[in-house]
């Protein structure tokens, strides 16, 4: 709303492309975010989109700078967890942990607080503190039977931490719970369960191709053998005729 109509439309088009491409083609999404940033660098939504595009391309320093700018402009705290995760990406897990203890966390909604807990647990794991990571994830949200958008990811992170600590049976239980809550396929909990159970998936189409190729080779070999045999027989007949 702060931009002239024509410019606002151009910026909006680029932001829409960022949103559409960020999962399937993050590099292209990043390109669109840079265009939007050139056009309207003083708009908080543009800085936020640029931050997420950079984050998706693992440009953590750039992402953190954009998130900080967006937060200054908007005055909100919603970006606090992803800012902390950028610190992890930059190899500074201790800063991420410090952010998890700041007053801003209390201002986050439930989804944001769960996200912050996930980041803090990840920071603990970065520092080799597996048991502390497990304890960090233990919460009323983890114990709840209610299914929220973040439930599957929280259960999955807990299962993965348990497995990393060598608690395989507990990990299997929580991967199963993550799969139960994962209606949108946000995690690979089914694959992790299969791996723990020793299940191997075979590509049936690949096997069919191999069988067809194998049969074709045998047919070719038989055909070659038949031709060779006929030639040998003709040569023997010719030699016998000469001898006669």
C-alpha positions as protocol buffer text, in pm:
chain_id: "A"
residue {
  index: 1
  type: UNK
  ca { x: 0 y: 0 z: 0 }
}
residue {
  index: 2
  type: UNK
  ca { x: 294 y: 236 z: 45 }
}
residue {
  index: 3
  type: UNK
  ca { x: 396 y: 201 z: -322 }
}
residue {
  index: 4
  type: UNK
  ca { x: 258 y: 363 z: -639 }
}
residue {
  index: 5
  type: UNK
  ca { x: 7 y: 135 z: -815 }
}
residue {
  index: 6
  type: UNK
  ca { x: 229 y: 29 z: -1108 }
}
residue {
  index: 7
  type: UNK
  ca { x: 530 y: -36 z: -888 }
}
residue {
  index: 8
  type: UNK
  ca { x: 318 y: -222 z: -633 }
}
residue {
  index: 9
  type: UNK
  ca { x: 194 y: -456 z: -910 }
}
residue {
  index: 10
  type: UNK
  ca { x: 548 y: -527 z: -1029 }
}
residue {
  index: 11
  type: UNK
  ca { x: 666 y: -602 z: -676 }
}
residue {
  index: 12
  type: UNK
  ca { x: 363 y: -821 z: -609 }
}
residue {
  index: 13
  type: UNK
  ca { x: 426 y: -1029 z: -922 }
}
residue {
  index: 14
  type: UNK
  ca { x: 781 y: -1100 z: -811 }
}
residue {
  index: 15
  type: UNK
  ca { x: 671 y: -1192 z: -459 }
}
residue {
  index: 16
  type: UNK
  ca { x: 412 y: -1431 z: -600 }
}
residue {
  index: 17
  type: UNK
  ca { x: 685 y: -1602 z: -805 }
}
residue {
  index: 18
  type: UNK
  ca { x: 902 y: -1632 z: -494 }
}
residue {
  index: 19
  type: UNK
  ca { x: 617 y: -1805 z: -311 }
}
residue {
  index: 20
  type: UNK
  ca { x: 543 y: -2039 z: -601 }
}
residue {
  index: 21
  type: UNK
  ca { x: 903 y: -2142 z: -669 }
}
residue {
  index: 22
  type: UNK
  ca { x: 1072 y: -2142 z: -329 }
}
residue {
  index: 23
  type: UNK
  ca { x: 1015 y: -2515 z: -267 }
}
residue {
  index: 24
  type: UNK
  ca { x: 1067 y: -2658 z: -616 }
}
residue {
  index: 25
  type: UNK
  ca { x: 1326 y: -2416 z: -754 }
}
residue {
  index: 26
  type: UNK
  ca { x: 1478 y: -2208 z: -472 }
}
residue {
  index: 27
  type: UNK
  ca { x: 1750 y: -2064 z: -694 }
}
residue {
  index: 28
  type: UNK
  ca { x: 1497 y: -1916 z: -935 }
}
residue {
  index: 29
  type: UNK
  ca { x: 1288 y: -1794 z: -642 }
}
residue {
  index: 30
  type: UNK
  ca { x: 1597 y: -1618 z: -511 }
}
residue {
  index: 31
  type: UNK
  ca { x: 1633 y: -1438 z: -845 }
}
residue {
  index: 32
  type: UNK
  ca { x: 1278 y: -1305 z: -825 }
}
residue {
  index: 33
  type: UNK
  ca { x: 1335 y: -1195 z: -466 }
}
residue {
  index: 34
  type: UNK
  ca { x: 1635 y: -989 z: -573 }
}
residue {
  index: 35
  type: UNK
  ca { x: 1424 y: -811 z: -834 }
}
residue {
  index: 36
  type: UNK
  ca { x: 1159 y: -730 z: -572 }
}
residue {
  index: 37
  type: UNK
  ca { x: 1431 y: -610 z: -338 }
}
residue {
  index: 38
  type: UNK
  ca { x: 1568 y: -373 z: -601 }
}
residue {
  index: 39
  type: UNK
  ca { x: 1222 y: -231 z: -658 }
}
residue {
  index: 40
  type: UNK
  ca { x: 1109 y: -190 z: -297 }
}
residue {
  index: 41
  type: UNK
  ca { x: 1379 y: -246 z: -38 }
}
residue {
  index: 42
  type: UNK
  ca { x: 1192 y: -38 z: 222 }
}
residue {
  index: 43
  type: UNK
  ca { x: 891 y: -271 z: 237 }
}
residue {
  index: 44
  type: UNK
  ca { x: 901 y: -523 z: 522 }
}
residue {
  index: 45
  type: UNK
  ca { x: 724 y: -797 z: 323 }
}
residue {
  index: 46
  type: UNK
  ca { x: 987 y: -769 z: 49 }
}
residue {
  index: 47
  type: UNK
  ca { x: 1274 y: -797 z: 296 }
}
residue {
  index: 48
  type: UNK
  ca { x: 1106 y: -1098 z: 457 }
}
residue {
  index: 49
  type: UNK
  ca { x: 1056 y: -1272 z: 121 }
}
residue {
  index: 50
  type: UNK
  ca { x: 1417 y: -1200 z: 29 }
}
residue {
  index: 51
  type: UNK
  ca { x: 1522 y: -1350 z: 360 }
}
residue {
  index: 52
  type: UNK
  ca { x: 1330 y: -1672 z: 303 }
}
residue {
  index: 53
  type: UNK
  ca { x: 1462 y: -1703 z: -53 }
}
residue {
  index: 54
  type: UNK
  ca { x: 1819 y: -1663 z: 72 }
}
residue {
  index: 55
  type: UNK
  ca { x: 1751 y: -1908 z: 355 }
}
residue {
  index: 56
  type: UNK
  ca { x: 1620 y: -2166 z: 107 }
}
residue {
  index: 57
  type: UNK
  ca { x: 1951 y: -2135 z: -81 }
}
residue {
  index: 58
  type: UNK
  ca { x: 2154 y: -2170 z: 241 }
}
residue {
  index: 59
  type: UNK
  ca { x: 2275 y: -1810 z: 217 }
}
residue {
  index: 60
  type: UNK
  ca { x: 2239 y: -1775 z: 592 }
}
residue {
  index: 61
  type: UNK
  ca { x: 2430 y: -1452 z: 643 }
}
residue {
  index: 62
  type: UNK
  ca { x: 2225 y: -1276 z: 379 }
}
residue {
  index: 63
  type: UNK
  ca { x: 1902 y: -1429 z: 509 }
}
residue {
  index: 64
  type: UNK
  ca { x: 1976 y: -1314 z: 863 }
}
residue {
  index: 65
  type: UNK
  ca { x: 2041 y: -959 z: 746 }
}
residue {
  index: 66
  type: UNK
  ca { x: 1710 y: -951 z: 557 }
}
residue {
  index: 67
  type: UNK
  ca { x: 1515 y: -1096 z: 848 }
}
residue {
  index: 68
  type: UNK
  ca { x: 1664 y: -840 z: 1084 }
}
residue {
  index: 69
  type: UNK
  ca { x: 1567 y: -560 z: 845 }
}
residue {
  index: 70
  type: UNK
  ca { x: 1212 y: -695 z: 811 }
}
residue {
  index: 71
  type: UNK
  ca { x: 1181 y: -719 z: 1189 }
}
residue {
  index: 72
  type: UNK
  ca { x: 1299 y: -361 z: 1236 }
}
residue {
  index: 73
  type: UNK
  ca { x: 1043 y: -239 z: 983 }
}
residue {
  index: 74
  type: UNK
  ca { x: 748 y: -443 z: 1109 }
}
residue {
  index: 75
  type: UNK
  ca { x: 826 y: -456 z: 1480 }
}
residue {
  index: 76
  type: UNK
  ca { x: 705 y: -821 z: 1496 }
}
residue {
  index: 77
  type: UNK
  ca { x: 872 y: -1125 z: 1647 }
}
residue {
  index: 78
  type: UNK
  ca { x: 746 y: -1394 z: 1408 }
}
residue {
  index: 79
  type: UNK
  ca { x: 1087 y: -1427 z: 1240 }
}
residue {
  index: 80
  type: UNK
  ca { x: 1273 y: -1493 z: 1565 }
}
residue {
  index: 81
  type: UNK
  ca { x: 1297 y: -1875 z: 1524 }
}
residue {
  index: 82
  type: UNK
  ca { x: 1421 y: -1864 z: 1165 }
}
residue {
  index: 83
  type: UNK
  ca { x: 1672 y: -1595 z: 1261 }
}
residue {
  index: 84
  type: UNK
  ca { x: 1802 y: -1831 z: 1531 }
}
residue {
  index: 85
  type: UNK
  ca { x: 1823 y: -2110 z: 1275 }
}
residue {
  index: 86
  type: UNK
  ca { x: 2032 y: -1884 z: 1053 }
}
residue {
  index: 87
  type: UNK
  ca { x: 2277 y: -1858 z: 1343 }
}
residue {
  index: 88
  type: UNK
  ca { x: 2294 y: -2239 z: 1340 }
}
residue {
  index: 89
  type: UNK
  ca { x: 2355 y: -2234 z: 966 }
}
residue {
  index: 90
  type: UNK
  ca { x: 2644 y: -1994 z: 1023 }
}
residue {
  index: 91
  type: UNK
  ca { x: 2799 y: -2238 z: 1271 }
}
residue {
  index: 92
  type: UNK
  ca { x: 2696 y: -2043 z: 1580 }
}
residue {
  index: 93
  type: UNK
  ca { x: 2464 y: -2278 z: 1772 }
}
residue {
  index: 94
  type: UNK
  ca { x: 2543 y: -2107 z: 2101 }
}
residue {
  index: 95
  type: UNK
  ca { x: 2384 y: -1785 z: 1966 }
}
residue {
  index: 96
  type: UNK
  ca { x: 2075 y: -1980 z: 1862 }
}
residue {
  index: 97
  type: UNK
  ca { x: 2048 y: -2116 z: 2217 }
}
residue {
  index: 98
  type: UNK
  ca { x: 2088 y: -1768 z: 2361 }
}
residue {
  index: 99
  type: UNK
  ca { x: 1803 y: -1646 z: 2138 }
}
residue {
  index: 100
  type: UNK
  ca { x: 1586 y: -1933 z: 2266 }
}
residue {
  index: 101
  type: UNK
  ca { x: 1608 y: -1778 z: 2610 }
}
residue {
  index: 102
  type: UNK
  ca { x: 1522 y: -1421 z: 2509 }
}
residue {
  index: 103
  type: UNK
  ca { x: 1192 y: -1250 z: 2603 }
}
residue {
  index: 104
  type: UNK
  ca { x: 1090 y: -1244 z: 2235 }
}
residue {
  index: 105
  type: UNK
  ca { x: 1011 y: -1617 z: 2255 }
}
residue {
  index: 106
  type: UNK
  ca { x: 730 y: -1551 z: 2503 }
}
residue {
  index: 107
  type: UNK
  ca { x: 567 y: -1320 z: 2250 }
}
residue {
  index: 108
  type: UNK
  ca { x: 550 y: -1590 z: 1984 }
}
residue {
  index: 109
  type: UNK
  ca { x: 230 y: -1781 z: 1917 }
}
residue {
  index: 110
  type: UNK
  ca { x: 220 y: -2156 z: 1987 }
}
residue {
  index: 111
  type: UNK
  ca { x: 349 y: -2249 z: 1643 }
}
residue {
  index: 112
  type: UNK
  ca { x: 639 y: -2006 z: 1681 }
}
residue {
  index: 113
  type: UNK
  ca { x: 728 y: -2140 z: 2024 }
}
residue {
  index: 114
  type: UNK
  ca { x: 733 y: -2497 z: 1891 }
}
residue {
  index: 115
  type: UNK
  ca { x: 954 y: -2382 z: 1604 }
}
residue {
  index: 116
  type: UNK
  ca { x: 1188 y: -2218 z: 1852 }
}
residue {
  index: 117
  type: UNK
  ca { x: 1203 y: -2540 z: 2050 }
}
residue {
  index: 118
  type: UNK
  ca { x: 1297 y: -2730 z: 1733 }
}
residue {
  index: 119
  type: UNK
  ca { x: 1575 y: -2482 z: 1660 }
}
residue {
  index: 120
  type: UNK
  ca { x: 1707 y: -2500 z: 2016 }
}
residue {
  index: 121
  type: UNK
  ca { x: 1711 y: -2880 z: 2005 }
}
residue {
  index: 122
  type: UNK
  ca { x: 1897 y: -2863 z: 1675 }
}
residue {
  index: 123
  type: UNK
  ca { x: 2152 y: -2630 z: 1830 }
}
residue {
  index: 124
  type: UNK
  ca { x: 2203 y: -2875 z: 2116 }
}
residue {
  index: 125
  type: UNK
  ca { x: 2268 y: -3151 z: 1863 }
}
residue {
  index: 126
  type: UNK
  ca { x: 2510 y: -2925 z: 1675 }
}
residue {
  index: 127
  type: UNK
  ca { x: 2705 y: -2900 z: 2000 }
}
residue {
  index: 128
  type: UNK
  ca { x: 2699 y: -3277 z: 2054 }
}
residue {
  index: 129
  type: UNK
  ca { x: 2452 y: -3255 z: 2344 }
}
residue {
  index: 130
  type: UNK
  ca { x: 2214 y: -3533 z: 2238 }
}
residue {
  index: 131
  type: UNK
  ca { x: 2046 y: -3593 z: 2573 }
}
residue {
  index: 132
  type: UNK
  ca { x: 1993 y: -3220 z: 2618 }
}
residue {
  index: 133
  type: UNK
  ca { x: 1834 y: -3207 z: 2272 }
}
residue {
  index: 134
  type: UNK
  ca { x: 1595 y: -3485 z: 2373 }
}
residue {
  index: 135
  type: UNK
  ca { x: 1499 y: -3303 z: 2694 }
}
residue {
  index: 136
  type: UNK
  ca { x: 1450 y: -2977 z: 2500 }
}
residue {
  index: 137
  type: UNK
  ca { x: 1189 y: -3143 z: 2280 }
}
residue {
  index: 138
  type: UNK
  ca { x: 998 y: -3297 z: 2570 }
}
residue {
  index: 139
  type: UNK
  ca { x: 703 y: -3066 z: 2620 }
}
residue {
  index: 140
  type: UNK
  ca { x: 324 y: -3057 z: 2657 }
}
residue {
  index: 141
  type: UNK
  ca { x: 303 y: -3010 z: 2279 }
}
residue {
  index: 142
  type: UNK
  ca { x: 494 y: -3334 z: 2223 }
}
residue {
  index: 143
  type: UNK
  ca { x: 279 y: -3526 z: 2471 }
}
residue {
  index: 144
  type: UNK
  ca { x: -48 y: -3393 z: 2330 }
}
residue {
  index: 145
  type: UNK
  ca { x: -266 y: -3621 z: 2118 }
}
residue {
  index: 146
  type: UNK
  ca { x: -402 y: -3324 z: 1927 }
}
residue {
  index: 147
  type: UNK
  ca { x: -286 y: -3287 z: 1569 }
}
residue {
  index: 148
  type: UNK
  ca { x: -152 y: -2944 z: 1471 }
}
residue {
  index: 149
  type: UNK
  ca { x: 43 y: -2833 z: 1160 }
}
residue {
  index: 150
  type: UNK
  ca { x: 367 y: -2866 z: 1357 }
}
residue {
  index: 151
  type: UNK
  ca { x: 289 y: -3197 z: 1534 }
}
residue {
  index: 152
  type: UNK
  ca { x: 449 y: -3430 z: 1278 }
}
residue {
  index: 153
  type: UNK
  ca { x: 772 y: -3228 z: 1262 }
}
residue {
  index: 154
  type: UNK
  ca { x: 799 y: -3212 z: 1641 }
}
residue {
  index: 155
  type: UNK
  ca { x: 749 y: -3587 z: 1680 }
}
residue {
  index: 156
  type: UNK
  ca { x: 990 y: -3655 z: 1394 }
}
residue {
  index: 157
  type: UNK
  ca { x: 1262 y: -3438 z: 1549 }
}
residue {
  index: 158
  type: UNK
  ca { x: 1215 y: -3618 z: 1880 }
}
residue {
  index: 159
  type: UNK
  ca { x: 1237 y: -3960 z: 1712 }
}
residue {
  index: 160
  type: UNK
  ca { x: 1550 y: -3857 z: 1523 }
}
residue {
  index: 161
  type: UNK
  ca { x: 1716 y: -3733 z: 1842 }
}
residue {
  index: 162
  type: UNK
  ca { x: 1632 y: -4059 z: 2019 }
}
residue {
  index: 163
  type: UNK
  ca { x: 1780 y: -4259 z: 1734 }
}
residue {
  index: 164
  type: UNK
  ca { x: 2098 y: -4049 z: 1736 }
}
residue {
  index: 165
  type: UNK
  ca { x: 2128 y: -4127 z: 2109 }
}
residue {
  index: 166
  type: UNK
  ca { x: 2099 y: -4501 z: 2040 }
}
residue {
  index: 167
  type: UNK
  ca { x: 1744 y: -4540 z: 2178 }
}
residue {
  index: 168
  type: UNK
  ca { x: 1618 y: -4728 z: 1875 }
}
residue {
  index: 169
  type: UNK
  ca { x: 1297 y: -4878 z: 2011 }
}
residue {
  index: 170
  type: UNK
  ca { x: 1174 y: -4544 z: 2144 }
}
residue {
  index: 171
  type: UNK
  ca { x: 1275 y: -4381 z: 1816 }
}
residue {
  index: 172
  type: UNK
  ca { x: 1066 y: -4632 z: 1620 }
}
residue {
  index: 173
  type: UNK
  ca { x: 764 y: -4555 z: 1838 }
}
residue {
  index: 174
  type: UNK
  ca { x: 794 y: -4182 z: 1775 }
}
residue {
  index: 175
  type: UNK
  ca { x: 859 y: -4217 z: 1402 }
}
residue {
  index: 176
  type: UNK
  ca { x: 530 y: -4411 z: 1393 }
}
residue {
  index: 177
  type: UNK
  ca { x: 357 y: -4130 z: 1583 }
}
residue {
  index: 178
  type: UNK
  ca { x: 507 y: -3874 z: 1344 }
}
residue {
  index: 179
  type: UNK
  ca { x: 377 y: -4071 z: 1047 }
}
residue {
  index: 180
  type: UNK
  ca { x: 33 y: -4088 z: 1205 }
}
residue {
  index: 181
  type: UNK
  ca { x: 22 y: -3707 z: 1228 }
}
residue {
  index: 182
  type: UNK
  ca { x: 187 y: -3642 z: 892 }
}
residue {
  index: 183
  type: UNK
  ca { x: -115 y: -3605 z: 663 }
}
residue {
  index: 184
  type: UNK
  ca { x: 69 y: -3387 z: 410 }
}
residue {
  index: 185
  type: UNK
  ca { x: 390 y: -3587 z: 377 }
}
residue {
  index: 186
  type: UNK
  ca { x: 603 y: -3316 z: 535 }
}
residue {
  index: 187
  type: UNK
  ca { x: 851 y: -3573 z: 673 }
}
residue {
  index: 188
  type: UNK
  ca { x: 1003 y: -3900 z: 555 }
}
residue {
  index: 189
  type: UNK
  ca { x: 885 y: -4082 z: 867 }
}
residue {
  index: 190
  type: UNK
  ca { x: 759 y: -4379 z: 661 }
}
residue {
  index: 191
  type: UNK
  ca { x: 1106 y: -4429 z: 509 }
}
residue {
  index: 192
  type: UNK
  ca { x: 1272 y: -4404 z: 848 }
}
residue {
  index: 193
  type: UNK
  ca { x: 1033 y: -4665 z: 989 }
}
residue {
  index: 194
  type: UNK
  ca { x: 1102 y: -4898 z: 698 }
}
residue {
  index: 195
  type: UNK
  ca { x: 1475 y: -4853 z: 749 }
}
residue {
  index: 196
  type: UNK
  ca { x: 1446 y: -4941 z: 1118 }
}
residue {
  index: 197
  type: UNK
  ca { x: 1238 y: -5248 z: 1031 }
}
residue {
  index: 198
  type: UNK
  ca { x: 1489 y: -5363 z: 770 }
}
residue {
  index: 199
  type: UNK
  ca { x: 1246 y: -5323 z: 482 }
}
residue {
  index: 200
  type: UNK
  ca { x: 1402 y: -5271 z: 140 }
}
residue {
  index: 201
  type: UNK
  ca { x: 1200 y: -5125 z: -146 }
}
residue {
  index: 202
  type: UNK
  ca { x: 1255 y: -5280 z: -489 }
}
residue {
  index: 203
  type: UNK
  ca { x: 1177 y: -5101 z: -814 }
}
residue {
  index: 204
  type: UNK
  ca { x: 949 y: -5349 z: -989 }
}
residue {
  index: 205
  type: UNK
  ca { x: 977 y: -5167 z: -1321 }
}
residue {
  index: 206
  type: UNK
  ca { x: 1355 y: -5187 z: -1309 }
}
residue {
  index: 207
  type: UNK
  ca { x: 1336 y: -5563 z: -1246 }
}
residue {
  index: 208
  type: UNK
  ca { x: 1099 y: -5603 z: -1541 }
}
residue {
  index: 209
  type: UNK
  ca { x: 1343 y: -5417 z: -1765 }
}
residue {
  index: 210
  type: UNK
  ca { x: 1628 y: -5639 z: -1651 }
}
residue {
  index: 211
  type: UNK
  ca { x: 1424 y: -5952 z: -1720 }
}
residue {
  index: 212
  type: UNK
  ca { x: 1332 y: -5832 z: -2065 }
}
residue {
  index: 213
  type: UNK
  ca { x: 1692 y: -5746 z: -2144 }
}
residue {
  index: 214
  type: UNK
  ca { x: 1807 y: -6079 z: -2012 }
}
residue {
  index: 215
  type: UNK
  ca { x: 1554 y: -6275 z: -2219 }
}
residue {
  index: 216
  type: UNK
  ca { x: 1643 y: -6074 z: -2526 }
}
residue {
  index: 217
  type: UNK
  ca { x: 2011 y: -6157 z: -2478 }
}
residue {
  index: 218
  type: UNK
  ca { x: 1931 y: -6526 z: -2450 }
}
residue {
  index: 219
  type: UNK
  ca { x: 1726 y: -6516 z: -2769 }
}
residue {
  index: 220
  type: UNK
  ca { x: 2008 y: -6338 z: -2950 }
}
residue {
  index: 221
  type: UNK
  ca { x: 2256 y: -6592 z: -2821 }
}
residue {
  index: 222
  type: UNK
  ca { x: 2037 y: -6880 z: -2941 }
}
residue {
  index: 223
  type: UNK
  ca { x: 1996 y: -6715 z: -3279 }
}
residue {
  index: 224
  type: UNK
  ca { x: 2371 y: -6666 z: -3313 }
}
residue {
  index: 225
  type: UNK
  ca { x: 2434 y: -7024 z: -3212 }
}
residue {
  index: 226
  type: UNK
  ca { x: 2189 y: -7157 z: -3470 }
}
residue {
  index: 227
  type: UNK
  ca { x: 2347 y: -6959 z: -3749 }
}
residue {
  index: 228
  type: UNK
  ca { x: 2694 y: -7067 z: -3644 }
}
residue {
  index: 229
  type: UNK
  ca { x: 2585 y: -7430 z: -3641 }
}
residue {
  index: 230
  type: UNK
  ca { x: 2439 y: -7406 z: -3990 }
}
residue {
  index: 231
  type: UNK
  ca { x: 2760 y: -7257 z: -4126 }
}
residue {
  index: 232
  type: UNK
  ca { x: 2966 y: -7533 z: -3966 }
}
residue {
  index: 233
  type: UNK
  ca { x: 2742 y: -7799 z: -4116 }
}
residue {
  index: 234
  type: UNK
  ca { x: 2773 y: -7645 z: -4465 }
}
residue {
  index: 235
  type: UNK
  ca { x: 3152 y: -7636 z: -4433 }
}
residue {
  index: 236
  type: UNK
  ca { x: 3158 y: -8005 z: -4331 }
}
residue {
  index: 237
  type: UNK
  ca { x: 2939 y: -8097 z: -4629 }
}
residue {
  index: 238
  type: UNK
  ca { x: 3167 y: -7906 z: -4863 }
}
residue {
  index: 239
  type: UNK
  ca { x: 3481 y: -8078 z: -4725 }
}
residue {
  index: 240
  type: UNK
  ca { x: 3318 y: -8420 z: -4761 }
}
residue {
  index: 241
  type: UNK
  ca { x: 3223 y: -8334 z: -5120 }
}
residue {
  index: 242
  type: UNK
  ca { x: 3581 y: -8235 z: -5202 }
}
residue {
  index: 243
  type: UNK
  ca { x: 3716 y: -8555 z: -5048 }
}
residue {
  index: 244
  type: UNK
  ca { x: 3472 y: -8761 z: -5257 }
}
